[in-house]
Amino acid sequence: MKNIKKQYIKWAVVLSVFTGMVSCESDYLETDPTTAASEEAAYSSAANLMAIVNGMHRDMYSRQNDSQGQNGQGGIMIMMDALADDLVFPSTGNGWYVSTVRWQDQVNESGSNDFYPYQFYYALIRNANLVIANGPSVPTPTAADAATIKTAIGEAYAFRAFCYYMLVQIYGKRYVPGANNTQLGVPIRLVANEIPLARNTVEEVYTQINKDLNEAATRLAGVTRATKSHFNDKVVLGLRARIALTQGNYAAAVTAAQSARAGFDLMDKTAYTAGFNNLAGNSEWMWGATIIADQGDTFSNFGAYMSRNFNSTNIRQAPKAINSKLYQMFLNKKDVRIDNFDPTGAHTALALPSTYSKFPYTSQKFIAASQADSRVDVPYMRAAEMYLIEAEALAKLGDEAGSKVALNTLGKRRFTDPDVNNYVGTSATGAAYLTEVLNTRRIELWGEGFRFLDLKRLNQGLDRTGANHSSVVTNNVMTVANTDLRWEFLIPRTEINANPLIVQNPL
């Protein structure tokens, strides 16, 4: 387990106290005993402590394990959608994520993509644990220093909660609302050491997640963050809403979602079709990553795989498409969301060169900075998601009228008719209405990494049939029952070899 346990403190910048000059973002301080002096310096000031947190946010969009397809959180978002039904790969292209589409990654315990989420999130957890443990002893000569330390520790708790939420969903059994949830989750590691730990239950992991969110909320209350890449109290509320929905705590999900989105106005029609590449200026985006020019990684940015216009082999040969059945559901509803997809695949407004392969229903939701620059802002959380959480939770509480208020508020903002008075909300009721809420969630959050986890959360199977999925690309993996063992990724072999207490998921 050495590859997982021996992690690094990643810095956004290394201050002059260490190098005599300001260095680039890729410098590291190793945390093992041979470099104890460097680690001591890391906790010598509030600014240095916050530099660790800045490095963690930088890691959210950085290449992992020297693999260009493993681009931090963005790469995992692509994997979570590639496993499901709504993100369509019309060709194999040059092979990126095709093994994911074919459900081969999670059954290969020695595979890079099985290891990737495990290593990525536990690396962030290790750094969060270091900040939480050492933050209280950092000197506070001024009130501003004390505030910085409080914020850094608050963000570390939020990071830890977010990472455990992702880990338990990917490697653990689904959470069953109302049950004891004694099924195996993942090890809860709250100290940055290498002591072998057994897997905690799913319920225990969610208990720790909620405990960490409470700590984060307290420490981040009223904090003004520097950029939307950082956590604040609203993002913590958004995470609380997600987690409450997963646990079936629907009343709590409604309350958290309503509070989280306050102050984040839904984007208008123009902004919705502008390429999802303006985190700072978009009123709806609550949390995300902006990759600045000197920190980009040309073939490892999110946009190198999910944009329509970047000039790479992957984009030219394997542009990403929407499930044609999902597209057809919204075709006649004057819904701006379908304008981000071209049923012809021509994308004439983008003036794509003839070398770009054209396939029906391809997406232009994500537009890179240019054909030579793959940078795209990565969306981690938007206000639209909060409306959808509220709509789903209220429907499941039996408050269909209240649910429709939330769904229609979002629907009106996605209505293309200039006269919004012409908007007519759904007339569906009961199970049909809930299905409409969930389908709206599918098209609204397309490409943002939710679909596989939603299918698992809802205890639904995979169904790619009758749409535009290629049997060659999917290797005929068109349906997967909700009871299939492959909904849980195998624990990586690296972890099992080093940790005698780990129990592998059944295969």
PDB file of C-alpha atoms in Angstrom, residues 185-283:
ATOM      1  CA  GLY A 185     -17.936   0.681   2.809  1.00  0.00           C
ATOM      2  CA  VAL A 186     -14.332   1.930   2.925  1.00  0.00           C
ATOM      3  CA  PRO A 187     -11.757   2.398   5.704  1.00  0.00           C
ATOM      4  CA  ILE A 188     -12.192   5.640   7.656  1.00  0.00           C
ATOM      5  CA  ARG A 189      -8.718   7.082   8.045  1.00  0.00           C
ATOM      6  CA  LEU A 190      -8.671  10.162  10.278  1.00  0.00           C
ATOM      7  CA  VAL A 191      -4.921  10.213  10.988  1.00  0.00           C
ATOM      8  CA  ALA A 192      -2.158  10.537   8.389  1.00  0.00           C
ATOM      9  CA  ASN A 193      -0.400   7.288   9.247  1.00  0.00           C
ATOM     10  CA  GLU A 194       0.053   3.844   7.712  1.00  0.00           C
ATOM     11  CA  ILE A 195      -1.679   1.691  10.317  1.00  0.00           C
ATOM     12  CA  PRO A 196      -3.760  -1.014   8.580  1.00  0.00           C
ATOM     13  CA  LEU A 197      -7.468  -0.414   8.916  1.00  0.00           C
ATOM     14  CA  ALA A 198     -10.465  -2.597   8.157  1.00  0.00           C
ATOM     15  CA  ARG A 199     -13.340  -1.393   6.021  1.00  0.00           C
ATOM     16  CA  ASN A 200     -15.993   0.478   7.961  1.00  0.00           C
ATOM     17  CA  THR A 201     -19.652  -0.087   7.269  1.00  0.00           C
ATOM     18  CA  VAL A 202     -21.509   2.143   4.848  1.00  0.00           C
ATOM     19  CA  GLU A 203     -23.462   3.621   7.765  1.00  0.00           C
ATOM     20  CA  GLU A 204     -20.269   4.431   9.674  1.00  0.00           C
ATOM     21  CA  VAL A 205     -18.792   6.183   6.652  1.00  0.00           C
ATOM     22  CA  TYR A 206     -21.881   8.351   6.211  1.00  0.00           C
ATOM     23  CA  THR A 207     -21.877   9.146   9.914  1.00  0.00           C
ATOM     24  CA  GLN A 208     -18.291  10.407   9.596  1.00  0.00           C
ATOM     25  CA  ILE A 209     -19.153  12.355   6.444  1.00  0.00           C
ATOM     26  CA  ASN A 210     -21.949  14.202   8.204  1.00  0.00           C
ATOM     27  CA  LYS A 211     -19.775  14.833  11.245  1.00  0.00           C
ATOM     28  CA  ASP A 212     -17.116  16.389   9.014  1.00  0.00           C
ATOM     29  CA  LEU A 213     -19.691  18.520   7.230  1.00  0.00           C
ATOM     30  CA  ASN A 214     -20.886  19.859  10.590  1.00  0.00           C
ATOM     31  CA  GLU A 215     -17.306  20.858  11.446  1.00  0.00           C
ATOM     32  CA  ALA A 216     -16.825  22.445   8.037  1.00  0.00           C
ATOM     33  CA  ALA A 217     -20.068  24.393   8.305  1.00  0.00           C
ATOM     34  CA  THR A 218     -19.107  25.815  11.680  1.00  0.00           C
ATOM     35  CA  ARG A 219     -15.628  26.871  10.596  1.00  0.00           C
ATOM     36  CA  LEU A 220     -16.661  28.264   7.201  1.00  0.00           C
ATOM     37  CA  ALA A 221     -19.720  30.200   8.372  1.00  0.00           C
ATOM     38  CA  GLY A 222     -19.566  33.680   6.913  1.00  0.00           C
ATOM     39  CA  VAL A 223     -16.211  33.116   5.203  1.00  0.00           C
ATOM     40  CA  THR A 224     -15.663  34.965   1.935  1.00  0.00           C
ATOM     41  CA  ARG A 225     -13.683  32.685  -0.347  1.00  0.00           C
ATOM     42  CA  ALA A 226     -11.097  33.931  -2.818  1.00  0.00           C
ATOM     43  CA  THR A 227     -12.469  31.966  -5.760  1.00  0.00           C
ATOM     44  CA  LYS A 228     -15.262  29.510  -6.519  1.00  0.00           C
ATOM     45  CA  SER A 229     -12.722  26.689  -6.548  1.00  0.00           C
ATOM     46  CA  HIS A 230     -12.730  26.810  -2.744  1.00  0.00           C
ATOM     47  CA  PHE A 231     -15.343  25.613  -0.275  1.00  0.00           C
ATOM     48  CA  ASN A 232     -17.598  27.974   1.608  1.00  0.00           C
ATOM     49  CA  ASP A 233     -20.691  27.479   3.746  1.00  0.00           C
ATOM     50  CA  LYS A 234     -22.958  27.355   0.673  1.00  0.00           C
ATOM     51  CA  VAL A 235     -20.966  24.567  -0.955  1.00  0.00           C
ATOM     52  CA  VAL A 236     -21.017  22.665   2.335  1.00  0.00           C
ATOM     53  CA  LEU A 237     -24.805  23.006   2.351  1.00  0.00           C
ATOM     54  CA  GLY A 238     -24.852  21.727  -1.223  1.00  0.00           C
ATOM     55  CA  LEU A 239     -22.856  18.670  -0.185  1.00  0.00           C
ATOM     56  CA  ARG A 240     -25.209  18.199   2.733  1.00  0.00           C
ATOM     57  CA  ALA A 241     -28.155  18.249   0.307  1.00  0.00           C
ATOM     58  CA  ARG A 242     -26.528  15.632  -1.938  1.00  0.00           C
ATOM     59  CA  ILE A 243     -25.736  13.350   0.951  1.00  0.00           C
ATOM     60  CA  ALA A 244     -29.145  13.724   2.583  1.00  0.00           C
ATOM     61  CA  LEU A 245     -30.767  12.777  -0.739  1.00  0.00           C
ATOM     62  CA  THR A 246     -28.546   9.688  -0.973  1.00  0.00           C
ATOM     63  CA  GLN A 247     -29.464   8.684   2.575  1.00  0.00           C
ATOM     64  CA  GLY A 248     -33.168   9.246   2.038  1.00  0.00           C
ATOM     65  CA  ASN A 249     -33.262  12.123   4.546  1.00  0.00           C
ATOM     66  CA  TYR A 250     -35.554  14.024   2.230  1.00  0.00           C
ATOM     67  CA  ALA A 251     -36.664  16.821   4.548  1.00  0.00           C
ATOM     68  CA  ALA A 252     -33.035  17.611   5.346  1.00  0.00           C
ATOM     69  CA  ALA A 253     -32.187  17.502   1.644  1.00  0.00           C
ATOM     70  CA  VAL A 254     -34.889  20.084   0.884  1.00  0.00           C
ATOM     71  CA  THR A 255     -33.768  22.453   3.630  1.00  0.00           C
ATOM     72  CA  ALA A 256     -30.098  22.199   2.689  1.00  0.00           C
ATOM     73  CA  ALA A 257     -30.736  22.594  -1.044  1.00  0.00           C
ATOM     74  CA  GLN A 258     -32.868  25.695  -0.548  1.00  0.00           C
ATOM     75  CA  SER A 259     -30.261  27.334   1.670  1.00  0.00           C
ATOM     76  CA  ALA A 260     -27.337  26.287  -0.513  1.00  0.00           C
ATOM     77  CA  ARG A 261     -28.643  27.881  -3.696  1.00  0.00           C
ATOM     78  CA  ALA A 262     -29.539  31.221  -2.075  1.00  0.00           C
ATOM     79  CA  GLY A 263     -27.614  33.926  -3.887  1.00  0.00           C
ATOM     80  CA  PHE A 264     -26.873  31.765  -6.942  1.00  0.00           C
ATOM     81  CA  ASP A 265     -29.258  32.768  -9.722  1.00  0.00           C
ATOM     82  CA  LEU A 266     -30.022  30.282 -12.462  1.00  0.00           C
ATOM     83  CA  MET A 267     -28.223  31.157 -15.685  1.00  0.00           C
ATOM     84  CA  ASP A 268     -30.192  32.552 -18.608  1.00  0.00           C
ATOM     85  CA  LYS A 269     -30.557  30.901 -22.013  1.00  0.00           C
ATOM     86  CA  THR A 270     -27.570  32.702 -23.503  1.00  0.00           C
ATOM     87  CA  ALA A 271     -25.261  31.652 -20.693  1.00  0.00           C
ATOM     88  CA  TYR A 272     -26.529  28.067 -20.824  1.00  0.00           C
ATOM     89  CA  THR A 273     -25.391  27.640 -24.423  1.00  0.00           C
ATOM     90  CA  ALA A 274     -22.150  29.633 -24.127  1.00  0.00           C
ATOM     91  CA  GLY A 275     -19.918  26.618 -23.550  1.00  0.00           C
ATOM     92  CA  PHE A 276     -19.914  26.077 -19.766  1.00  0.00           C
ATOM     93  CA  ASN A 277     -16.577  27.848 -19.489  1.00  0.00           C
ATOM     94  CA  ASN A 278     -17.116  30.860 -17.227  1.00  0.00           C
ATOM     95  CA  LEU A 279     -17.070  29.719 -13.606  1.00  0.00           C
ATOM     96  CA  ALA A 280     -16.275  33.132 -12.134  1.00  0.00           C
ATOM     97  CA  GLY A 281     -18.830  35.065 -14.172  1.00  0.00           C
ATOM     98  CA  ASN A 282     -21.680  32.570 -14.125  1.00  0.00           C
ATOM     99  CA  SER A 283     -24.161  33.298 -11.346  1.00  0.00           C
TER     100      SER A 283
END
